[in-house]
PDB file of C-alpha atoms and ligand atoms in Angstrom:
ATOM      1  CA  UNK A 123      27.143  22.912   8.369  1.00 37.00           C
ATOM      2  CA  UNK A 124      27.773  19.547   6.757  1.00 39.00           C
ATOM      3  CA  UNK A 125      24.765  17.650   5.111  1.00 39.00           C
ATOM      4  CA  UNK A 126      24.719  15.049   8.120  1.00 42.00           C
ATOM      5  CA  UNK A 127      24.469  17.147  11.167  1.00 43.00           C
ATOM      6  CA  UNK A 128      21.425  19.208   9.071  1.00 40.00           C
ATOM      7  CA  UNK A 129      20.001  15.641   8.867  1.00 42.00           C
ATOM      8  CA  UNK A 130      20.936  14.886  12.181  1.00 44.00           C
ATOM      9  CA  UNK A 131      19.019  18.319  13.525  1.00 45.00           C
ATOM     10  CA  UNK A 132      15.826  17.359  11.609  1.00 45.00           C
ATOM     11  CA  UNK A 133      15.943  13.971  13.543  1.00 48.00           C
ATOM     12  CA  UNK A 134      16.370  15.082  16.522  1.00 44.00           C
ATOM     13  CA  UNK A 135      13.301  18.047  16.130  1.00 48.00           C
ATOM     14  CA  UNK A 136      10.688  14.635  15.788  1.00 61.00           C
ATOM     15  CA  UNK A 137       9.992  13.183  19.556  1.00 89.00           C
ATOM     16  CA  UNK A 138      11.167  14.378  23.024  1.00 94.00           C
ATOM     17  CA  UNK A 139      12.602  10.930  24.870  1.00 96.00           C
ATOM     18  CA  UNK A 140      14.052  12.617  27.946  1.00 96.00           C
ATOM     19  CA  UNK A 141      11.428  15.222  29.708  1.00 96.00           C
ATOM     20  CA  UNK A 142      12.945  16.625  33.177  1.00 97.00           C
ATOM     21  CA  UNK A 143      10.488  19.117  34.401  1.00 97.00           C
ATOM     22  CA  UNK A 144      11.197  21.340  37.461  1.00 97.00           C
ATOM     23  CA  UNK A 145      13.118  18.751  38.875  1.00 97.00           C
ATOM     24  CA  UNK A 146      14.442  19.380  42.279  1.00 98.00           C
ATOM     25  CA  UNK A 147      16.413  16.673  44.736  1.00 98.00           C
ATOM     26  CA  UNK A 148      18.183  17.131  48.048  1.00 98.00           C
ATOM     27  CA  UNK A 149      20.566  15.326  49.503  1.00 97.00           C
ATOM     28  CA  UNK A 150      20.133  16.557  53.114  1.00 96.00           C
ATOM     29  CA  UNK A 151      20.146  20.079  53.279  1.00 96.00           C
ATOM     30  CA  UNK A 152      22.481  20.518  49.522  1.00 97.00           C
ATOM     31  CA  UNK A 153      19.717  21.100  47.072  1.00 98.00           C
ATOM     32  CA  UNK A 154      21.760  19.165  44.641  1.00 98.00           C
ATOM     33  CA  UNK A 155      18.940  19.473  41.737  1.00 98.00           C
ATOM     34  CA  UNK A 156      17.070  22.840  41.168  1.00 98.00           C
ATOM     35  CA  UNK A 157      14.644  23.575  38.962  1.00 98.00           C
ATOM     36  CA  UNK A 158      16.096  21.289  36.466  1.00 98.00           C
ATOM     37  CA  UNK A 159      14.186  21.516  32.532  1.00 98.00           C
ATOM     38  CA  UNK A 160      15.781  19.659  30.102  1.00 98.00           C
ATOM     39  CA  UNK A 161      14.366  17.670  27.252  1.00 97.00           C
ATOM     40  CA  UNK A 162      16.465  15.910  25.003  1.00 97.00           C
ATOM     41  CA  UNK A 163      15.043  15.101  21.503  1.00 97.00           C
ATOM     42  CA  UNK A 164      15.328  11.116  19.750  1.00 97.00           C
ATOM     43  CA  UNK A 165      19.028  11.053  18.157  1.00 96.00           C
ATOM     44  CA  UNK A 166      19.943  14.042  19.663  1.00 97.00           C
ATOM     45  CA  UNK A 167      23.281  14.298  21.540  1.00 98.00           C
ATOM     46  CA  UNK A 168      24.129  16.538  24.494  1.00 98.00           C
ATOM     47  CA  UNK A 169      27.084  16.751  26.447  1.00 98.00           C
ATOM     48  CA  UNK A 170      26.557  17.909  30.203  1.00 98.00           C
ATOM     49  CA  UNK A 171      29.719  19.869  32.012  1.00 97.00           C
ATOM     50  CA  UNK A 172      30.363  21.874  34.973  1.00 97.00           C
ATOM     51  CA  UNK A 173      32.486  22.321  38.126  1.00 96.00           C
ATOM     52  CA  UNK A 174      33.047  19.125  40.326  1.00 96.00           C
ATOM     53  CA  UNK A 175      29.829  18.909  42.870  1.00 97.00           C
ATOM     54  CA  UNK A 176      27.585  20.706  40.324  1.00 98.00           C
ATOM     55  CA  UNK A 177      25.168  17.904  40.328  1.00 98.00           C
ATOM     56  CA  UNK A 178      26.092  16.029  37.419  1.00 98.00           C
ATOM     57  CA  UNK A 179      26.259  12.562  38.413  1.00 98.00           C
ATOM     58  CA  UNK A 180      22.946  13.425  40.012  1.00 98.00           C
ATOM     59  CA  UNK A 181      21.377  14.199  37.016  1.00 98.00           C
ATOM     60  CA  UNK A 182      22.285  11.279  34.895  1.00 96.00           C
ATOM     61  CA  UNK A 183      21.291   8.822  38.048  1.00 95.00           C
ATOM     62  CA  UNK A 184      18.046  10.489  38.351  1.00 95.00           C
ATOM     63  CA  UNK A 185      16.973   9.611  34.790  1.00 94.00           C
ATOM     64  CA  UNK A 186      17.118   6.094  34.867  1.00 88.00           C
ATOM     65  CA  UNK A 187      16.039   6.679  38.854  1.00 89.00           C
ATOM     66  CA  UNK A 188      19.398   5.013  40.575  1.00 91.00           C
ATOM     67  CA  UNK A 189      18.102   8.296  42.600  1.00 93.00           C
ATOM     68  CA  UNK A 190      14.725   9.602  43.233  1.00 92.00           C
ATOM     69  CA  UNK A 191      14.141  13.429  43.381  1.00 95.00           C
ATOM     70  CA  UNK A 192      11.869  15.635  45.431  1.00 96.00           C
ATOM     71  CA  UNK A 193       9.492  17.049  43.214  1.00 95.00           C
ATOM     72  CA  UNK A 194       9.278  17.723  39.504  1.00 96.00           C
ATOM     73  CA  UNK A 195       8.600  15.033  36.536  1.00 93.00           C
ATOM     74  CA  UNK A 196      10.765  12.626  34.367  1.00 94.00           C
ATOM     75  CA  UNK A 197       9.294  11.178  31.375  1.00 93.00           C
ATOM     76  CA  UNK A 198      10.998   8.881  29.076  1.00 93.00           C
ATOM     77  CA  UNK A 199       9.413   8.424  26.118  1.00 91.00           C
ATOM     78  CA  UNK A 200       6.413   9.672  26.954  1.00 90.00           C
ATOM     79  CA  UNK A 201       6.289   7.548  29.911  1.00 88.00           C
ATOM     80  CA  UNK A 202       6.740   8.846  34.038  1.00 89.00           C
ATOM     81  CA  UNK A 203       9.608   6.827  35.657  1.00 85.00           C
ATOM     82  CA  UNK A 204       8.307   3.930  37.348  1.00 80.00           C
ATOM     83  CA  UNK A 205       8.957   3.525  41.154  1.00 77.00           C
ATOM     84  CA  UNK A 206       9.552   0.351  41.468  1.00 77.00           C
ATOM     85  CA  UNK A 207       9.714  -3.784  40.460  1.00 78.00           C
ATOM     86  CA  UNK A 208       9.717  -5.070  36.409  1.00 80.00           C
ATOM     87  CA  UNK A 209       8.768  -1.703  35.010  1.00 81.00           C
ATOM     88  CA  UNK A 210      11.629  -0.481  36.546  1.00 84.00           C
ATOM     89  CA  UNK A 211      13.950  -3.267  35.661  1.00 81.00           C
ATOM     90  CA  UNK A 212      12.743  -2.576  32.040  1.00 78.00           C
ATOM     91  CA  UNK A 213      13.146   0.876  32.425  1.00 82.00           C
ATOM     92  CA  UNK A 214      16.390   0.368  33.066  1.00 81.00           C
ATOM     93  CA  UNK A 215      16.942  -1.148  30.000  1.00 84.00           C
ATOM     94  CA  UNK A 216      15.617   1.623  28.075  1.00 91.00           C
ATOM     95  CA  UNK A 217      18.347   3.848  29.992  1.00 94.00           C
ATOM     96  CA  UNK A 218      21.881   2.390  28.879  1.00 95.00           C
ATOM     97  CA  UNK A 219      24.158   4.202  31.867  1.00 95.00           C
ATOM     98  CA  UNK A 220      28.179   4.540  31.540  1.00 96.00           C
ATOM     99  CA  UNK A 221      30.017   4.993  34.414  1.00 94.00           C
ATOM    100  CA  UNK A 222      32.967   6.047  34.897  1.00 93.00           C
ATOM    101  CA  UNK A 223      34.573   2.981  36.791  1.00 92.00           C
ATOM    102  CA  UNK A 224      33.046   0.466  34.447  1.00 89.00           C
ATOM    103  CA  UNK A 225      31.338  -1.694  36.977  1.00 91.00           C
ATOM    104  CA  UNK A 226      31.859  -5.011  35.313  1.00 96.00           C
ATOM    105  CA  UNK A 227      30.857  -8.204  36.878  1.00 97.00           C
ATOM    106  CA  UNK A 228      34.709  -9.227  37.832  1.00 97.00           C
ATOM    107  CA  UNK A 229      33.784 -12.912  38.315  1.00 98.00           C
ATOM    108  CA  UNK A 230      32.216 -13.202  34.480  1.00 98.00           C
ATOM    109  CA  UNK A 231      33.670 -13.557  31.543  1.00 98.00           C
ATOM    110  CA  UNK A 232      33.706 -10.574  28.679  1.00 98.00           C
ATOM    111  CA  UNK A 233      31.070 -12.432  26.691  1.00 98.00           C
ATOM    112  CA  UNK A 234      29.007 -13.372  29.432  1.00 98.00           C
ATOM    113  CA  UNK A 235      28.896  -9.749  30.719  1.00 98.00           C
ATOM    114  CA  UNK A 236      27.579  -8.820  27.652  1.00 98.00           C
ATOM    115  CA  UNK A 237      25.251 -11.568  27.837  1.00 97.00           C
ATOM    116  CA  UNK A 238      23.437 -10.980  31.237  1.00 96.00           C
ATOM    117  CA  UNK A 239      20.952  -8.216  30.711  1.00 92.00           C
ATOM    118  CA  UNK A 240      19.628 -10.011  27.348  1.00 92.00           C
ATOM    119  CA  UNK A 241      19.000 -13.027  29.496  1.00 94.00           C
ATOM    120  CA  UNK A 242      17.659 -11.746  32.967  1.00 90.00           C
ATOM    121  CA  UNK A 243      15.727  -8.737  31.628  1.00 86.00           C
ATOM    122  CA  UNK A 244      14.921  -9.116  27.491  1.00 87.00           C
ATOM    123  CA  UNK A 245      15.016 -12.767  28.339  1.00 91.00           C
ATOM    124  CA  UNK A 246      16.464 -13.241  24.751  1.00 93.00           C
ATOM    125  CA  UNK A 247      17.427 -16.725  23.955  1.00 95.00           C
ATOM    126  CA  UNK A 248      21.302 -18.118  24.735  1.00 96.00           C
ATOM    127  CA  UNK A 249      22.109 -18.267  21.108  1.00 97.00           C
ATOM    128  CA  UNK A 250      20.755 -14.937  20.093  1.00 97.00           C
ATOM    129  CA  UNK A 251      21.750 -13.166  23.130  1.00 97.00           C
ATOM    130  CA  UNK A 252      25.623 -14.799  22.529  1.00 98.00           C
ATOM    131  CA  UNK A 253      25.442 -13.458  18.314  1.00 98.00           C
ATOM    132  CA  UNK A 254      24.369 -10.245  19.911  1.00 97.00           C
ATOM    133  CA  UNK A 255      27.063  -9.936  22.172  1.00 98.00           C
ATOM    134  CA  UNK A 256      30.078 -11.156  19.936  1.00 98.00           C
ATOM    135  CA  UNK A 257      28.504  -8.641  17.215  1.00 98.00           C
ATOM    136  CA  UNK A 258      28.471  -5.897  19.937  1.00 98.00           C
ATOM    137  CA  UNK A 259      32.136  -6.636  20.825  1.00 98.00           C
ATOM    138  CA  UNK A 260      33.456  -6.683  17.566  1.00 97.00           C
ATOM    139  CA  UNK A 261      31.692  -3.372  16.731  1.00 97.00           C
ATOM    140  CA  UNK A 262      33.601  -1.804  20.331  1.00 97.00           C
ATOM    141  CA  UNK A 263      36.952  -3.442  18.626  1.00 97.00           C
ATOM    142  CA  UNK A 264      36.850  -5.934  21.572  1.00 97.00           C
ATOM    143  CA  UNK A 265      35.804  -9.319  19.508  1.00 97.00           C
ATOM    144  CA  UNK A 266      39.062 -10.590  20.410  1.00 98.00           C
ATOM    145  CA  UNK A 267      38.571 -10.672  24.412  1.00 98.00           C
ATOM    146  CA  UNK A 268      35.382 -12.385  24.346  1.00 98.00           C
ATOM    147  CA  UNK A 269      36.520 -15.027  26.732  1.00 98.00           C
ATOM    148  CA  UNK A 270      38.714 -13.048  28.785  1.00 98.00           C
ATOM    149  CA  UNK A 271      37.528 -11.541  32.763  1.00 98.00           C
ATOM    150  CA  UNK A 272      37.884  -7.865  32.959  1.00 98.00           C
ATOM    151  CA  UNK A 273      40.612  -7.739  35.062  1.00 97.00           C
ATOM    152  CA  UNK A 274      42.628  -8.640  32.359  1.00 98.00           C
ATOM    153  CA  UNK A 275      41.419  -6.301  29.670  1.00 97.00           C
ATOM    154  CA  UNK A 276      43.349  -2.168  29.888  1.00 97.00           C
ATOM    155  CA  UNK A 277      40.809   0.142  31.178  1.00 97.00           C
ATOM    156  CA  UNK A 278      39.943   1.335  27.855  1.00 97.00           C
ATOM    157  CA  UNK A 279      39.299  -1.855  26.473  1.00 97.00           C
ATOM    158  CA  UNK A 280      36.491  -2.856  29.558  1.00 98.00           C
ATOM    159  CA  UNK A 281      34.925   0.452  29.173  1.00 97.00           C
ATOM    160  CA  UNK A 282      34.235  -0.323  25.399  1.00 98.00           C
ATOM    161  CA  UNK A 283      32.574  -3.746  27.009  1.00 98.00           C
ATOM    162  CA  UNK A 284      30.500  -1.960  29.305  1.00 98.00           C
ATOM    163  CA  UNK A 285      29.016   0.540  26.090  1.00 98.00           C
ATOM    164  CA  UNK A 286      28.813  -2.816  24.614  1.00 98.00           C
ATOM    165  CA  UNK A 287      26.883  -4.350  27.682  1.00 97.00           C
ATOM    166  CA  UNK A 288      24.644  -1.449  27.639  1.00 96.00           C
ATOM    167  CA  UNK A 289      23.702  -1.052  23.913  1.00 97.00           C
ATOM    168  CA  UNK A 290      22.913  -5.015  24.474  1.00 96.00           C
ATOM    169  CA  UNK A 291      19.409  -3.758  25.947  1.00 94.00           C
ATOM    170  CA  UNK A 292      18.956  -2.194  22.981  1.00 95.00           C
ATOM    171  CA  UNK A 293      18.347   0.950  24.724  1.00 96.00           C
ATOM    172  CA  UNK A 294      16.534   4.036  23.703  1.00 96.00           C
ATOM    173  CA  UNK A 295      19.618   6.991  24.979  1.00 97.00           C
ATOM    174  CA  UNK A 296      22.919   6.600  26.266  1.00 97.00           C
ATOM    175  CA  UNK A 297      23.700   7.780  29.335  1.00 98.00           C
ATOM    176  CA  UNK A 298      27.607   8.586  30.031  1.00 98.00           C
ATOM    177  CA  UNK A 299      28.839   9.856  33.332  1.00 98.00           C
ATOM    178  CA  UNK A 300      32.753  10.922  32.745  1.00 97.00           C
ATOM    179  CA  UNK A 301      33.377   7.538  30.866  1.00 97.00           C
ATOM    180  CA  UNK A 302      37.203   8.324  30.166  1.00 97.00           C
ATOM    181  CA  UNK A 303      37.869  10.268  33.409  1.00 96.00           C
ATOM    182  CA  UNK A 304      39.064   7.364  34.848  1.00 95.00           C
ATOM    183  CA  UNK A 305      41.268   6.089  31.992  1.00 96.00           C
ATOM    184  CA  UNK A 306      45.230   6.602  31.224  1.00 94.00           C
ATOM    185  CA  UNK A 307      45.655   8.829  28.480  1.00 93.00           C
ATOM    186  CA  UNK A 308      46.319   6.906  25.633  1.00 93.00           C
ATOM    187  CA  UNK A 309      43.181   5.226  26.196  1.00 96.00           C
ATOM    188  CA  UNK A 310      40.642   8.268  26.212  1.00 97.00           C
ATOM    189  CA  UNK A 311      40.506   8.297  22.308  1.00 96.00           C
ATOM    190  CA  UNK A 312      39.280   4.234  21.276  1.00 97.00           C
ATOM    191  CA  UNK A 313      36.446   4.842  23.888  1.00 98.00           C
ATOM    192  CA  UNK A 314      35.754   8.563  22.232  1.00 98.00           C
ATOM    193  CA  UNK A 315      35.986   7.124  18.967  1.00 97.00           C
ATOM    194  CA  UNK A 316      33.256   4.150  19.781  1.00 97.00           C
ATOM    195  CA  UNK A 317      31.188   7.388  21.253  1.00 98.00           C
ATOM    196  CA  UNK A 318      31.491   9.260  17.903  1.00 97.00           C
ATOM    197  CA  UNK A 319      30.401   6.134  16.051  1.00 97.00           C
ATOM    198  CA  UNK A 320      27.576   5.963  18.172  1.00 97.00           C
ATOM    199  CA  UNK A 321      26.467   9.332  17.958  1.00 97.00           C
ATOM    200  CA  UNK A 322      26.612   9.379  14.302  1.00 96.00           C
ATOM    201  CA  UNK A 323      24.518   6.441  14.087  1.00 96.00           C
ATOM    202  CA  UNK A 324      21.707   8.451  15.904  1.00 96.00           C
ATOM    203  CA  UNK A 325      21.863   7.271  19.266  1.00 97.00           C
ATOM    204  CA  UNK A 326      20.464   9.558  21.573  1.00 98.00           C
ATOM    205  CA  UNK A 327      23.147  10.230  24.543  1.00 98.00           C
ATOM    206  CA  UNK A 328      23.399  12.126  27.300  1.00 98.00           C
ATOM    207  CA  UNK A 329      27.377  12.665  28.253  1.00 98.00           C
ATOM    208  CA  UNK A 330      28.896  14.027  31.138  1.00 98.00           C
ATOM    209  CA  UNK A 331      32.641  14.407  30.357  1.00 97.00           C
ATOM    210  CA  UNK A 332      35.508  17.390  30.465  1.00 94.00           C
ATOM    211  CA  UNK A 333      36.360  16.366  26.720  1.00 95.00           C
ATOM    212  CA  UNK A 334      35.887  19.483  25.386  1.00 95.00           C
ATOM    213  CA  UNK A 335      37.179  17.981  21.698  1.00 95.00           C
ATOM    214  CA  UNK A 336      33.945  15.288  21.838  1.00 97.00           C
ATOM    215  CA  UNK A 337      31.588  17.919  22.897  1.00 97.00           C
ATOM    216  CA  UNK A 338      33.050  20.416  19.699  1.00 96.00           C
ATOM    217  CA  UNK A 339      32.365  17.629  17.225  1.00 95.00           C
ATOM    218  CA  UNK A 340      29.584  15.366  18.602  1.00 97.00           C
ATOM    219  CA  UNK A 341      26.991  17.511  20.423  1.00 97.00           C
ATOM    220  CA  UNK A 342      23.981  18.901  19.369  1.00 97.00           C
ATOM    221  CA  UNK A 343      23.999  20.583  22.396  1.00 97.00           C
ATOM    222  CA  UNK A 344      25.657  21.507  25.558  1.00 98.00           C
ATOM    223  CA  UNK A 345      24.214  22.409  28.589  1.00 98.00           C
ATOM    224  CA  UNK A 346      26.628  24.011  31.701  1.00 98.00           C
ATOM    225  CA  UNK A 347      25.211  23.379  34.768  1.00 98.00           C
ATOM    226  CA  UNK A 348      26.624  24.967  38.007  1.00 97.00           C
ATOM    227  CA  UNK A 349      25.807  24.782  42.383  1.00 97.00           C
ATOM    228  CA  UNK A 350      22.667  22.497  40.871  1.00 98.00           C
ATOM    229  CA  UNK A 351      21.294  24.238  37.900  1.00 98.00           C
ATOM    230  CA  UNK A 352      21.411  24.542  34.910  1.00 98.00           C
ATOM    231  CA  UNK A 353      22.672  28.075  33.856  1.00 98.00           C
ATOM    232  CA  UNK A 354      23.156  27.936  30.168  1.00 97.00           C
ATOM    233  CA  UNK A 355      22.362  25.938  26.730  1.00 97.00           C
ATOM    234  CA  UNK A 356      23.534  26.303  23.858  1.00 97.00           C
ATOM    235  CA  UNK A 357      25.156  24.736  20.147  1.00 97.00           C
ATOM    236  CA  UNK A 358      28.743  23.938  21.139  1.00 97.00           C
ATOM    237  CA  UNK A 359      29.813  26.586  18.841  1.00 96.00           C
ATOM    238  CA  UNK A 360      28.325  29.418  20.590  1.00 96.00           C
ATOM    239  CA  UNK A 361      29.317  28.091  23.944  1.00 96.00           C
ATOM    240  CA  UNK A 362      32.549  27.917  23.678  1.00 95.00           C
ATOM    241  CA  UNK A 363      33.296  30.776  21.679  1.00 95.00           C
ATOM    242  CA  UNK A 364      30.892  33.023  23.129  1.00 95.00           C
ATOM    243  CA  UNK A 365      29.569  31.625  26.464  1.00 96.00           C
ATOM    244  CA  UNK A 366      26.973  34.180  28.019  1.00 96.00           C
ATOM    245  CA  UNK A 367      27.334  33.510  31.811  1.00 96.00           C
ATOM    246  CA  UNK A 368      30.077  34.685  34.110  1.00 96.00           C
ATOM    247  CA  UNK A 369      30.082  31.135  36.326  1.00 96.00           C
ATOM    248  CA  UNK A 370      30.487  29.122  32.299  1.00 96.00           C
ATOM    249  CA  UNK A 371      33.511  32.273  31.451  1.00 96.00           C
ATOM    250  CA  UNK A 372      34.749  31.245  34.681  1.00 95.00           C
ATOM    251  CA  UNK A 373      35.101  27.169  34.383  1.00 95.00           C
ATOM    252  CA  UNK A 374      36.201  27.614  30.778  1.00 94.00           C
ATOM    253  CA  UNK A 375      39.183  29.626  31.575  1.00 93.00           C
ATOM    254  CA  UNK A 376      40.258  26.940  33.783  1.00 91.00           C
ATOM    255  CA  UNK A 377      39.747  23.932  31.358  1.00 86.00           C
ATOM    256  CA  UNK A 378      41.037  25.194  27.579  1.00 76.00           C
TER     257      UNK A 378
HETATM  258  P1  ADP B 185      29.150  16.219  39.887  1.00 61.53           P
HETATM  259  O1  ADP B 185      28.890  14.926  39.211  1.00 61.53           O
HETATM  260  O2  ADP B 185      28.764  17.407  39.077  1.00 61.53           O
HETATM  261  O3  ADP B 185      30.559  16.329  40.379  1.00 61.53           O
HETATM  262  P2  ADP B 185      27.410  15.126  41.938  1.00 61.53           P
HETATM  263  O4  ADP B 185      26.074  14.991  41.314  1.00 61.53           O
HETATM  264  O5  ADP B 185      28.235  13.906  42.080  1.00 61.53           O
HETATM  265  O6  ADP B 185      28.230  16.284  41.182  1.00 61.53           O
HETATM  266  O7  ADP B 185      27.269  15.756  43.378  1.00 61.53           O
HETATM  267  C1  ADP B 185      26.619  16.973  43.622  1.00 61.53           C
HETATM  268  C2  ADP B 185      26.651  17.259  45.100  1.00 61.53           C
HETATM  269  O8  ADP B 185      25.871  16.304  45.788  1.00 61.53           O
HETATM  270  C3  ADP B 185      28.050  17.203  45.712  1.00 61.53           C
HETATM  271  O9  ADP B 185      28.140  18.214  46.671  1.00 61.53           O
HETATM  272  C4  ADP B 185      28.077  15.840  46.343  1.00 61.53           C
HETATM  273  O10 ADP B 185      28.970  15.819  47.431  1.00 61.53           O
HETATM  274  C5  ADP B 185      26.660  15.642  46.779  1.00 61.53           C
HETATM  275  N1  ADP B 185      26.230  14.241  46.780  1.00 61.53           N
HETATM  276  C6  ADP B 185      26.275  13.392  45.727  1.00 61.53           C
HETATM  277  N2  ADP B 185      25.773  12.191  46.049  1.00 61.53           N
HETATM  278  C7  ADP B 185      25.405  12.269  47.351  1.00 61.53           C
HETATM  279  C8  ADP B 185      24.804  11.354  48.282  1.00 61.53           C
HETATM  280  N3  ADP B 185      24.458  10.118  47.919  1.00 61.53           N
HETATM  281  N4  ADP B 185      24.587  11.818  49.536  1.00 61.53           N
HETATM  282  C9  ADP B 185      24.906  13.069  49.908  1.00 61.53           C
HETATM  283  N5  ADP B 185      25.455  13.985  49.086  1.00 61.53           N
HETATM  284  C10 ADP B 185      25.710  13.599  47.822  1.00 61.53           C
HETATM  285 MG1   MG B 186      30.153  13.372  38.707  1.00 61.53          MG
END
């Protein structure tokens, strides 16, 4: 083990910021969430992955509560999600969230996406919230596009904007829902590589993605989920080489 992930593991053993406890959701009569425990540690990284329908997407909108569940508790930072009005809206903020189709305003400029979270919900000043965002873009490799709209940016370049938008809040984890599923192929690797750089730098994240490459070298952790739960955990090392349930044998035979 090198000398930073040993540091990196005695980070991430100092404050649980994500609590899910016996979290359960339904979406009708699919009991898309099931018994869900997970806690994720302060700089600690964890890749999610499972079959298509497993409840992934579910997972990562329930903690920053784009969906509500059933039953069960989410804490961030100590702290039960908050239903509703500014403590959500700050919550929010706290919860960076990746999609993967981007979702950039189409009608603002680069910059100004970047902008709009410091000014509506950290009601940070123009000038600050403007340094902030050209630092942010520059650090994504985007400083160039500023002034651009998305439409005219390649898909890997306006997800790298929308990390950048989020990490404008300043927030406490990542979340990252299959952020290069969406992108051509050539692409995949500059929005990886801003990932990396990110997870090395201690944010804590939370990443949904089939790149079984970035879960190798930047988890902590991986957890398989499968038909709503979550069936295994384990160091990326272990899962992949020695995975201990039949469903996680199963979906890795298809993938590497
Ligand atoms: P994954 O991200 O692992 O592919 P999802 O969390 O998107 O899985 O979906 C899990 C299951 O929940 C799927 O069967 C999906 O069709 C269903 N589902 C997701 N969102 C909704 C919704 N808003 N209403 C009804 N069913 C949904
Ligand atoms: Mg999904």
């Amino acid at each position: 083990m090198t000398e930073v992930s040993v540091a990196k593991d005695v980070v991430a053993g100092t404050s649980d910021l994500v609590v899910l406890k016996s979290v359960n959701k339904h979406f009708g009569a699919l009991h898309v969430l099931q018994d869900i425990d997970l806690t994720i540690a302060t700089g600690e990284v964890v890749v999610v992955i499972g079959p298509s329908g497993s409840g992934k997407s579910t997972l990562c909108r329930t903690i920053n509560r784009l969906e509500g569940v059933d039953s069960g508790e989410i804490l961030i930072d100590g702290k039960p999600l908050p239903a509703e009005g500014k403590e959500l809206a700050r919550l929010r903020a706290d919860v960076g969230m990746v999609f993967q189709s981007f979702n950039l305003f189409a009608h603002k400029t680069v910059l100004e996406n970047v902008m709009l979270g410091q000014l509506k919900v950290r009601k940070t000043d123009k000038q600050k919230a403007e340094e902030k965002a050209r630092a942010l873009l520059d650090r994504v490799g985007v400083g160039t596009q500023a002034d651009k709209y998305p439409a005219q940016l390649s898909g890997g370049q306006q997800q790298r904007v929308a990390i950048a938008r989020a990490l404008a809040m300043d927030p406490k984890v990542m979340l990252f829902d299959e952020p290069t599923s969406a992108l051509d192929p050539e692409m995949i690797n500059e929005v990886l590589e801003v990932m990396q750089q990110l997870a090395r730098d201690g944010m804590t994240m939370v990443v949904v993605t089939h790149e079984m490459g970035f879960a190798r070298s930047a988890a902590n952790r991986v957890v398989f989920m499968a038909d709503g739960r979550i069936v295994e955990e384990a160091v990326p090392d272990q899962f992949f080489s020695n995975p201990r349930s039949d469903r996680a044998k199963d979906f890795l035979s298809k993938i590497l």
